[in-house]
Short mmCIF file of C-alpha atoms in Angstrom, two decimals:
data_model
loop_
_atom_site.label_atom_id
_atom_site.label_comp_id
_atom_site.label_asym_id
_atom_site.label_seq_id
_atom_site.Cartn_x
_atom_site.Cartn_y
_atom_site.Cartn_z
CA MET A 11 0.25 20.95 33.25
CA PRO A 12 -1.58 24.17 34.25
CA MET A 13 -1.44 27.29 32.14
CA VAL A 14 1.09 29.94 33.25
CA CYS A 15 -0.75 32.85 34.88
CA MET A 16 0.46 36.48 34.73
CA SER A 17 1.50 36.72 38.39
CA HIS A 18 3.56 33.52 38.16
CA MET A 19 5.07 34.70 34.87
CA LEU A 20 6.12 38.03 36.34
CA ARG A 21 7.71 36.33 39.34
CA CYS A 22 9.70 34.06 37.01
CA ASN A 23 10.68 37.08 34.92
CA VAL A 24 12.09 38.96 37.92
CA SER A 25 14.04 35.90 39.03
CA MET A 26 15.67 35.60 35.61
CA MET A 27 16.77 39.24 35.29
CA GLY A 28 20.17 38.63 36.81
CA ARG A 29 20.89 35.78 34.41
CA PHE A 30 20.20 37.90 31.34
CA ALA A 31 22.19 40.82 32.79
CA LEU A 32 25.22 38.50 33.10
CA LYS A 33 24.84 37.61 29.45
CA GLY A 34 25.17 41.29 28.64
CA TRP A 35 22.10 41.07 26.38
CA ARG A 36 20.78 44.33 24.96
CA GLY A 37 17.81 44.63 22.65
CA SER A 38 17.81 46.57 19.39
CA ILE A 39 15.18 48.05 17.13
CA ASN A 40 15.65 45.17 14.64
CA THR A 41 15.29 42.59 17.38
CA LEU A 42 12.20 44.35 18.72
CA THR A 43 10.64 44.29 15.25
CA LEU A 44 11.46 40.59 14.91
CA MET A 45 9.87 39.79 18.27
CA ARG A 46 6.62 41.44 17.15
CA ARG A 47 6.15 38.93 14.34
CA PRO A 48 3.66 36.06 14.71
CA CYS A 49 5.37 33.43 16.85
CA THR A 50 3.56 30.28 15.73
CA THR A 51 3.66 28.40 12.44
CA LEU A 52 0.69 26.17 13.29
CA ALA A 53 -2.14 28.67 13.84
CA GLN A 54 -4.23 26.90 11.19
CA PHE A 55 -4.29 23.75 13.33
CA GLU A 56 -5.86 25.31 16.44
CA GLY A 57 -9.19 23.54 15.81
CA TYR A 58 -7.43 20.21 15.39
CA PHE A 59 -5.47 20.75 18.62
CA LYS A 60 -8.70 21.34 20.54
CA ASP A 61 -10.20 18.17 19.06
CA VAL A 62 -7.13 16.16 20.16
CA GLN A 63 -7.39 17.43 23.71
CA THR A 64 -11.14 16.72 23.80
CA LYS A 65 -10.66 13.20 22.44
CA TYR A 66 -7.82 12.56 24.90
CA GLN A 67 -10.03 13.55 27.83
CA GLU A 68 -12.87 11.37 26.49
CA LEU A 69 -10.56 8.34 26.24
CA GLU A 70 -9.28 8.98 29.75
CA SER A 71 -12.88 8.91 30.99
CA GLN A 72 -13.77 5.79 28.97
CA LEU A 73 -10.82 3.86 30.40
CA THR A 74 -12.29 4.22 33.90
CA ASN A 75 -15.27 2.12 32.82
CA LEU A 76 -14.98 -1.18 34.71
CA GLU A 77 -17.31 -2.93 32.25
CA LEU A 78 -14.89 -2.73 29.32
CA SER A 79 -13.77 -6.02 27.80
CA PRO A 80 -10.03 -6.82 27.57
CA THR A 81 -10.17 -6.19 23.82
CA GLU A 82 -11.78 -2.78 24.30
CA ILE A 83 -9.27 -1.86 27.01
CA ALA A 84 -6.36 -2.77 24.73
CA ARG A 85 -7.79 -0.77 21.82
CA LEU A 86 -8.59 2.32 23.91
CA SER A 87 -5.25 2.16 25.74
CA LYS A 88 -3.34 2.12 22.46
CA GLU A 89 -5.30 5.10 21.15
CA TYR A 90 -4.85 6.90 24.49
CA SER A 91 -1.10 6.34 24.36
CA ILE A 92 -0.83 7.67 20.79
CA LEU A 93 -2.87 10.77 21.60
CA GLY A 94 -0.95 11.29 24.85
CA ARG A 95 2.21 12.45 23.10
CA LYS A 96 0.23 14.87 20.95
CA ALA A 97 -1.73 16.21 23.91
CA GLU A 98 1.46 16.77 25.94
CA LEU A 99 3.04 18.84 23.16
CA ILE A 100 -0.19 20.75 22.51
CA VAL A 101 -0.50 21.74 26.18
CA ARG A 102 3.13 22.84 26.34
CA ARG A 103 2.66 24.87 23.15
CA ALA A 104 -0.35 26.66 24.67
CA GLU A 105 1.74 27.44 27.75
CA LEU A 106 4.53 28.92 25.64
CA LEU A 107 2.10 31.04 23.63
CA GLN A 108 0.61 32.38 26.85
CA THR A 109 4.10 33.03 28.24
CA ILE A 110 5.06 35.01 25.14
CA GLN A 111 1.84 36.99 25.28
CA ASP A 112 2.38 37.84 28.96
CA LEU A 113 5.98 38.85 28.34
CA GLN A 114 5.02 41.04 25.40
CA GLN A 115 2.47 42.84 27.57
CA MET A 116 5.07 43.33 30.29
CA GLU A 117 7.65 44.56 27.77
CA ASP A 118 5.15 47.09 26.38
CA GLU A 119 4.32 48.43 29.81
CA GLU A 120 7.94 48.77 30.92
CA ARG A 121 8.97 50.45 27.68
CA LYS A 122 6.18 53.02 28.01
CA ARG A 123 7.39 53.92 31.51
CA GLY A 124 10.83 54.73 30.10
CA GLY A 125 13.88 55.53 32.21
CA GLU A 126 15.20 52.59 34.23
CA SER A 127 12.24 50.50 33.06
CA ILE A 128 13.79 50.27 29.59
CA GLU A 129 16.28 47.72 30.92
CA LEU A 130 13.41 45.63 32.30
CA ALA A 131 11.71 45.84 28.89
CA GLU A 132 14.87 44.59 27.17
CA MET A 133 15.15 41.68 29.61
CA ALA A 134 11.53 40.76 28.91
CA LEU A 135 12.33 40.90 25.20
CA ALA A 136 15.22 38.51 25.76
CA GLU A 137 12.90 36.05 27.50
CA ILE A 138 10.51 36.34 24.57
CA GLY A 139 13.38 35.29 22.31
CA GLU A 140 14.09 32.20 24.41
CA ALA A 141 10.40 31.27 24.54
CA ARG A 142 10.16 31.63 20.76
CA GLU A 143 13.15 29.34 20.26
CA GLU A 144 11.56 26.69 22.46
CA LEU A 145 8.24 27.14 20.65
CA LEU A 146 9.89 26.66 17.25
CA SER A 147 11.59 23.46 18.43
CA LEU A 148 8.37 22.18 19.98
CA GLU A 149 6.29 22.91 16.87
CA GLU A 150 8.78 20.94 14.75
CA LYS A 151 8.18 17.97 17.05
CA LEU A 152 4.43 18.57 16.94
CA ILE A 153 4.42 18.55 13.13
CA SER A 154 6.04 15.10 13.16
CA VAL A 155 3.39 13.65 15.50
CA ILE A 156 0.31 15.20 13.85
CA MET A 157 1.23 14.01 10.38
CA PRO A 158 -0.82 10.98 9.23
CA ARG A 159 1.37 7.96 9.87
CA ASP A 160 1.97 5.06 7.56
CA GLU A 161 0.46 2.07 9.37
CA ALA A 162 3.63 0.14 8.53
CA ASP A 163 5.96 2.69 10.19
CA GLU A 164 6.17 0.74 13.45
CA MET A 165 6.90 -2.56 11.70
CA GLY A 166 10.20 -4.34 11.27
CA ILE A 167 11.52 -4.79 7.75
CA VAL A 168 12.99 -7.20 5.26
CA LEU A 169 16.03 -5.53 3.71
CA GLU A 170 17.35 -6.64 0.35
CA VAL A 171 20.47 -5.32 -1.38
CA ARG A 172 21.22 -6.43 -4.96
CA ALA A 173 24.20 -5.66 -7.16
CA GLY A 174 23.09 -3.75 -10.29
CA THR A 175 24.98 -2.64 -13.36
CA GLY A 176 28.76 -2.47 -13.05
CA GLY A 177 29.85 -6.10 -12.73
CA GLU A 178 32.14 -7.06 -9.85
CA GLU A 179 32.49 -3.44 -8.75
CA ALA A 180 28.70 -3.31 -8.27
CA SER A 181 28.87 -6.38 -6.02
CA LEU A 182 31.56 -4.75 -3.89
CA PHE A 183 29.41 -1.63 -3.54
CA ALA A 184 26.37 -3.76 -2.64
CA SER A 185 28.40 -5.39 0.15
CA GLN A 186 29.37 -1.96 1.49
CA LEU A 187 25.75 -0.81 1.55
CA TYR A 188 24.65 -4.00 3.28
CA LYS A 189 27.35 -3.61 5.95
CA MET A 190 26.46 0.08 6.32
CA TYR A 191 22.88 -0.82 7.23
CA GLU A 192 24.08 -3.53 9.62
CA LYS A 193 26.24 -0.97 11.47
CA TYR A 194 23.40 1.57 11.46
CA CYS A 195 21.07 -1.08 12.86
CA SER A 196 23.51 -1.81 15.69
CA GLN A 197 23.86 1.89 16.53
CA ARG A 198 20.08 2.26 16.85
CA GLY A 199 19.75 -0.83 19.01
CA TRP A 200 17.72 -2.78 16.46
CA ARG A 201 17.93 -6.56 16.06
CA TRP A 202 19.64 -7.69 12.85
CA GLU A 203 19.19 -11.18 11.45
CA GLN A 204 20.86 -12.22 8.21
CA MET A 205 18.49 -14.18 5.98
CA SER A 206 20.52 -14.96 2.86
CA LEU A 207 23.82 -14.01 1.27
CA VAL A 208 25.13 -14.69 -2.24
CA LYS A 209 28.76 -13.70 -2.80
CA SER A 210 30.52 -12.81 -6.04
CA ASP A 211 33.87 -14.25 -7.14
CA ILE A 212 35.83 -11.38 -5.59
CA GLY A 213 33.97 -11.34 -2.28
CA GLY A 214 31.26 -8.80 -3.04
CA PHE A 215 27.53 -9.47 -2.58
CA THR A 216 25.28 -10.09 -5.57
CA LEU A 217 22.29 -10.53 -3.23
CA ALA A 218 21.99 -10.01 0.53
CA GLN A 219 18.86 -10.09 2.68
CA ALA A 220 18.29 -9.33 6.34
CA ASN A 221 15.41 -9.10 8.77
CA ILE A 222 15.49 -6.05 11.08
CA LYS A 223 13.30 -5.65 14.15
CA GLY A 224 13.07 -2.69 16.51
CA ASP A 225 11.35 0.59 17.21
CA ALA A 226 9.94 2.29 14.07
CA VAL A 227 12.35 0.48 11.75
CA PHE A 228 10.27 0.91 8.58
CA GLU A 229 9.65 4.59 9.36
CA ARG A 230 13.38 5.35 9.26
CA MET A 231 14.45 2.88 6.58
CA LYS A 232 11.70 3.17 3.97
CA PHE A 233 13.37 6.06 2.12
CA GLU A 234 16.46 3.92 1.48
CA SER A 235 14.54 1.97 -1.17
CA GLY A 236 15.82 2.64 -4.66
CA VAL A 237 18.95 2.56 -6.79
CA HIS A 238 22.19 3.75 -5.16
CA ARG A 239 24.95 4.80 -7.56
CA VAL A 240 28.69 4.85 -6.86
CA GLN A 241 31.44 6.66 -8.76
CA ARG A 242 35.02 5.66 -7.97
CA VAL A 243 38.23 4.11 -9.35
CA PRO A 244 38.19 0.30 -9.00
CA VAL A 245 41.29 -1.36 -7.53
CA ASN A 246 42.11 -2.94 -10.90
CA ASP A 247 41.64 0.21 -13.01
CA VAL A 248 42.80 3.82 -13.26
CA ARG A 249 39.59 5.32 -14.55
CA ILE A 250 36.47 6.35 -12.62
CA GLN A 251 33.75 3.75 -13.02
CA THR A 252 30.04 4.15 -12.30
CA SER A 253 28.18 1.20 -10.76
CA ALA A 254 24.87 0.70 -9.00
CA ALA A 255 23.09 -1.40 -6.40
CA SER A 256 19.37 -1.71 -5.62
CA VAL A 257 18.10 -1.41 -2.05
CA ILE A 258 14.65 -2.75 -1.26
CA VAL A 259 12.94 -2.12 2.08
CA LEU A 260 9.73 -4.03 2.75
CA PRO A 261 7.54 -3.97 5.86
CA GLU A 262 7.96 -7.26 7.68
CA PRO A 263 5.02 -9.59 7.02
CA THR A 264 2.81 -9.73 10.07
CA GLU A 265 0.05 -12.05 11.19
CA VAL A 266 -3.13 -10.96 9.45
CA GLU A 267 -5.94 -10.56 11.96
CA ILE A 268 -9.36 -11.35 10.58
CA ASP A 269 -12.34 -9.74 12.25
CA LEU A 270 -15.48 -11.27 10.76
CA ARG A 271 -18.23 -8.86 11.69
CA PRO A 272 -21.76 -10.31 11.81
CA GLN A 273 -23.08 -7.49 9.60
CA ASP A 274 -20.58 -8.50 6.88
CA ILE A 275 -21.87 -12.09 6.68
CA ARG A 276 -25.06 -13.18 4.97
CA VAL A 277 -26.44 -16.47 6.33
CA ASP A 278 -28.70 -18.63 4.12
CA LEU A 279 -30.33 -21.78 5.48
CA TYR A 280 -31.60 -24.62 3.30
CA ARG A 281 -32.29 -28.33 3.42
CA SER A 282 -29.36 -30.63 2.91
CA GLN A 283 -29.41 -32.61 -0.31
CA GLY A 284 -28.53 -36.27 -0.75
CA ALA A 285 -29.51 -39.49 -2.42
CA GLY A 286 -32.80 -39.67 -0.58
CA GLY A 287 -34.17 -41.94 2.15
CA GLN A 288 -32.56 -41.63 5.56
CA SER A 289 -29.63 -39.65 4.22
CA VAL A 290 -31.87 -36.64 3.49
CA ASN A 291 -32.39 -34.17 6.33
CA THR A 292 -35.96 -32.89 6.45
CA THR A 293 -35.00 -29.67 8.33
CA ASP A 294 -33.15 -26.57 7.15
CA SER A 295 -29.83 -27.66 8.64
CA ALA A 296 -27.55 -26.78 5.72
CA VAL A 297 -25.80 -23.39 5.92
CA ARG A 298 -24.40 -21.05 3.30
CA LEU A 299 -22.23 -18.14 4.51
CA THR A 300 -21.32 -15.25 2.23
CA HIS A 301 -18.67 -12.74 3.29
CA LEU A 302 -20.02 -9.60 1.63
CA PRO A 303 -16.80 -7.49 1.53
CA THR A 304 -14.80 -10.20 -0.27
CA GLY A 305 -17.49 -12.33 -1.92
CA VAL A 306 -16.13 -15.52 -0.34
CA VAL A 307 -18.86 -18.19 -0.06
CA VAL A 308 -18.82 -21.30 2.14
CA THR A 309 -21.49 -23.98 2.35
CA MET A 310 -21.75 -26.76 4.94
CA GLN A 311 -24.25 -29.58 5.22
CA ASP A 312 -22.20 -32.47 6.63
CA GLU A 313 -23.67 -32.20 10.11
CA ARG A 314 -27.28 -32.86 10.99
CA SER A 315 -27.36 -29.86 13.34
CA GLN A 316 -27.71 -26.36 11.90
CA VAL A 317 -25.56 -25.00 14.75
CA GLN A 318 -22.74 -27.46 14.03
CA ASN A 319 -22.86 -26.72 10.30
CA LYS A 320 -22.68 -22.97 10.99
CA LEU A 321 -19.71 -23.38 13.33
CA ARG A 322 -17.78 -25.44 10.80
CA ALA A 323 -18.71 -23.04 8.00
CA MET A 324 -17.40 -20.13 10.08
CA GLN A 325 -14.08 -21.92 10.61
CA ILE A 326 -13.67 -22.43 6.87
CA LEU A 327 -14.83 -18.91 6.07
CA ARG A 328 -12.31 -17.44 8.50
CA SER A 329 -9.51 -19.48 6.93
CA ARG A 330 -10.47 -18.50 3.38
CA VAL A 331 -10.75 -14.79 4.16
CA TYR A 332 -7.43 -15.01 6.02
CA ASP A 333 -5.78 -16.61 3.00
CA LEU A 334 -7.29 -13.96 0.70
CA GLU A 335 -5.93 -11.13 2.85
CA ARG A 336 -2.50 -12.75 2.91
CA SER A 337 -2.56 -12.99 -0.88
CA LYS A 338 -3.47 -9.31 -1.18
CA GLN A 339 -0.65 -8.43 1.20
CA ALA A 340 1.80 -10.48 -0.86
CA GLU A 341 0.67 -8.76 -4.08
CA ALA A 342 1.08 -5.32 -2.48
CA ARG A 343 4.59 -6.24 -1.32
CA ALA A 344 5.44 -7.52 -4.79
CA GLU A 345 4.35 -4.18 -6.30
CA LEU A 346 6.41 -2.32 -3.70
CA ARG A 347 9.40 -4.52 -4.47
CA SER A 348 9.06 -3.84 -8.19
CA ALA A 349 8.77 -0.07 -7.65
CA ALA A 350 11.72 0.00 -5.27
CA GLN A 351 14.02 -2.05 -7.44
CA GLY A 352 13.38 0.02 -10.55
CA THR A 353 15.46 -0.99 -13.54
CA GLY A 354 18.71 -1.34 -11.60
CA ASP A 355 20.26 1.01 -14.13
CA ARG A 356 22.72 3.71 -13.09
CA SER A 357 20.46 6.49 -14.41
CA ASP A 358 17.52 5.32 -12.24
CA LYS A 359 19.09 6.58 -9.02
CA ILE A 360 18.06 8.08 -5.70
CA ARG A 361 21.55 8.70 -4.30
CA THR A 362 25.10 9.02 -5.64
CA TYR A 363 28.30 8.24 -3.71
CA ASN A 364 31.10 10.15 -5.43
CA PHE A 365 34.40 8.92 -3.95
CA PRO A 366 36.82 11.23 -5.84
CA GLN A 367 34.95 14.25 -4.45
CA ASP A 368 34.11 12.58 -1.12
CA ARG A 369 30.51 13.67 -1.68
CA ILE A 370 27.11 12.00 -1.26
CA THR A 371 24.12 13.49 -3.06
CA ASP A 372 20.52 12.48 -2.44
CA HIS A 373 18.77 13.48 -5.65
CA ARG A 374 15.22 13.42 -4.20
CA ILE A 375 15.78 16.42 -1.93
CA GLY A 376 18.94 17.90 -3.46
CA LEU A 377 20.99 17.17 -0.35
CA SER A 378 24.79 17.02 -0.69
CA THR A 379 27.17 16.18 2.12
CA THR A 380 30.79 15.16 2.47
CA GLY A 381 32.32 12.28 4.45
CA ILE A 382 31.48 9.10 2.55
CA GLU A 383 33.41 6.84 4.91
CA ARG A 384 31.52 8.17 7.94
CA VAL A 385 28.22 7.50 6.18
CA LEU A 386 29.24 3.99 5.13
CA SER A 387 30.26 3.29 8.72
CA GLY A 388 26.68 4.13 9.72
CA GLU A 389 27.93 7.04 11.82
CA THR A 390 26.27 9.88 9.88
CA LEU A 391 23.69 7.95 7.82
CA ASP A 392 20.99 9.07 10.25
CA THR A 393 21.55 12.70 9.23
CA ILE A 394 20.55 11.88 5.65
CA ILE A 395 17.61 9.75 6.77
CA SER A 396 16.35 12.49 9.11
CA SER A 397 16.52 15.03 6.27
CA LEU A 398 14.43 12.74 4.06
CA ILE A 399 11.83 12.25 6.80
CA GLU A 400 11.63 16.01 7.42
CA ALA A 401 11.23 16.70 3.69
CA ASP A 402 8.43 14.14 3.51
CA GLU A 403 6.69 15.73 6.51
CA ARG A 404 6.92 19.21 4.96
CA GLU A 405 5.51 17.91 1.68
CA ARG A 406 2.59 16.21 3.40
CA LEU A 407 1.95 19.26 5.57
CA ALA A 408 1.78 21.47 2.45
CA LYS A 409 -0.91 19.21 1.03
#
């Protein structure tokens, strides 16, 4: 989109005067002072914004190259798509900043003229206010897209809910949490698949697992991992009881792609060894491949041809490196599972559901809200999740 020039801005300003007059808007000294304040919260990122736009233009040019391989086209297209959203917001931000600057200049000029021009100055000031509001909203969106993303954010998840301390009451609470996520999943249009379910004697869930697929599932669900605590009066008691359930959110295991780069493989050739006579190859047909990043070594001498031995060795090397990467992924998931599950104790909590007070408190960000039933129905759970995501973005931005 082109930048807004002064003449176009002034024409738009004149056309909007009637609308602001109908609103009965009148500026004040306090409002004027407020409008003079810096209007952007992201001035420190100007260099980064220019780099994004430059890179976006470079990718656009590269994608016109007819000699690109399908793999290169796929890679560049994905990067182009990711940068596209950033570039769109950056361009619109620049337009708004220019609009505000033009309006401020117009407001200054009209105010200096005095008389009837004061009303025009106040209308310009009103437009500055609207432009600032749009800029603030846009910069909030921009912050979310420029933050470094967790590579797992776009993945589906494996959700696990376990009853913790509190006996049968804990199992009932675990079943409520599990059903809450199922309803939330449905509301967001994600695909829910139940994997396993272990019920308690009174119908609660001691363990429940589900697979969830959809757009950015892990990004929105990852902050649900941890111990959830409930305080309420059980149906068979008159006193408030505290119970807990553990929620574990893991990125869904994906196919591990192995890219064996030639520069990462050392190839050693040697003569095959045997019992002697005709079984001994007199040429250097045996092959030893060493994958330098992982230290995996494969040797092959079964074939008489060096080429055939190398091909077979590469097949085995690829399989071994693949298996190693899968093992590392499993270990990382096990560590994440352990960290998420914690001790399962009531004191090791991330969120408390206090039924007598109809209050939910997320202890990580100090957020308290009422309406437990609406949250457990999945209706307002997204409000809590969005607050957690925003808090995480602010923390990362501060770093």
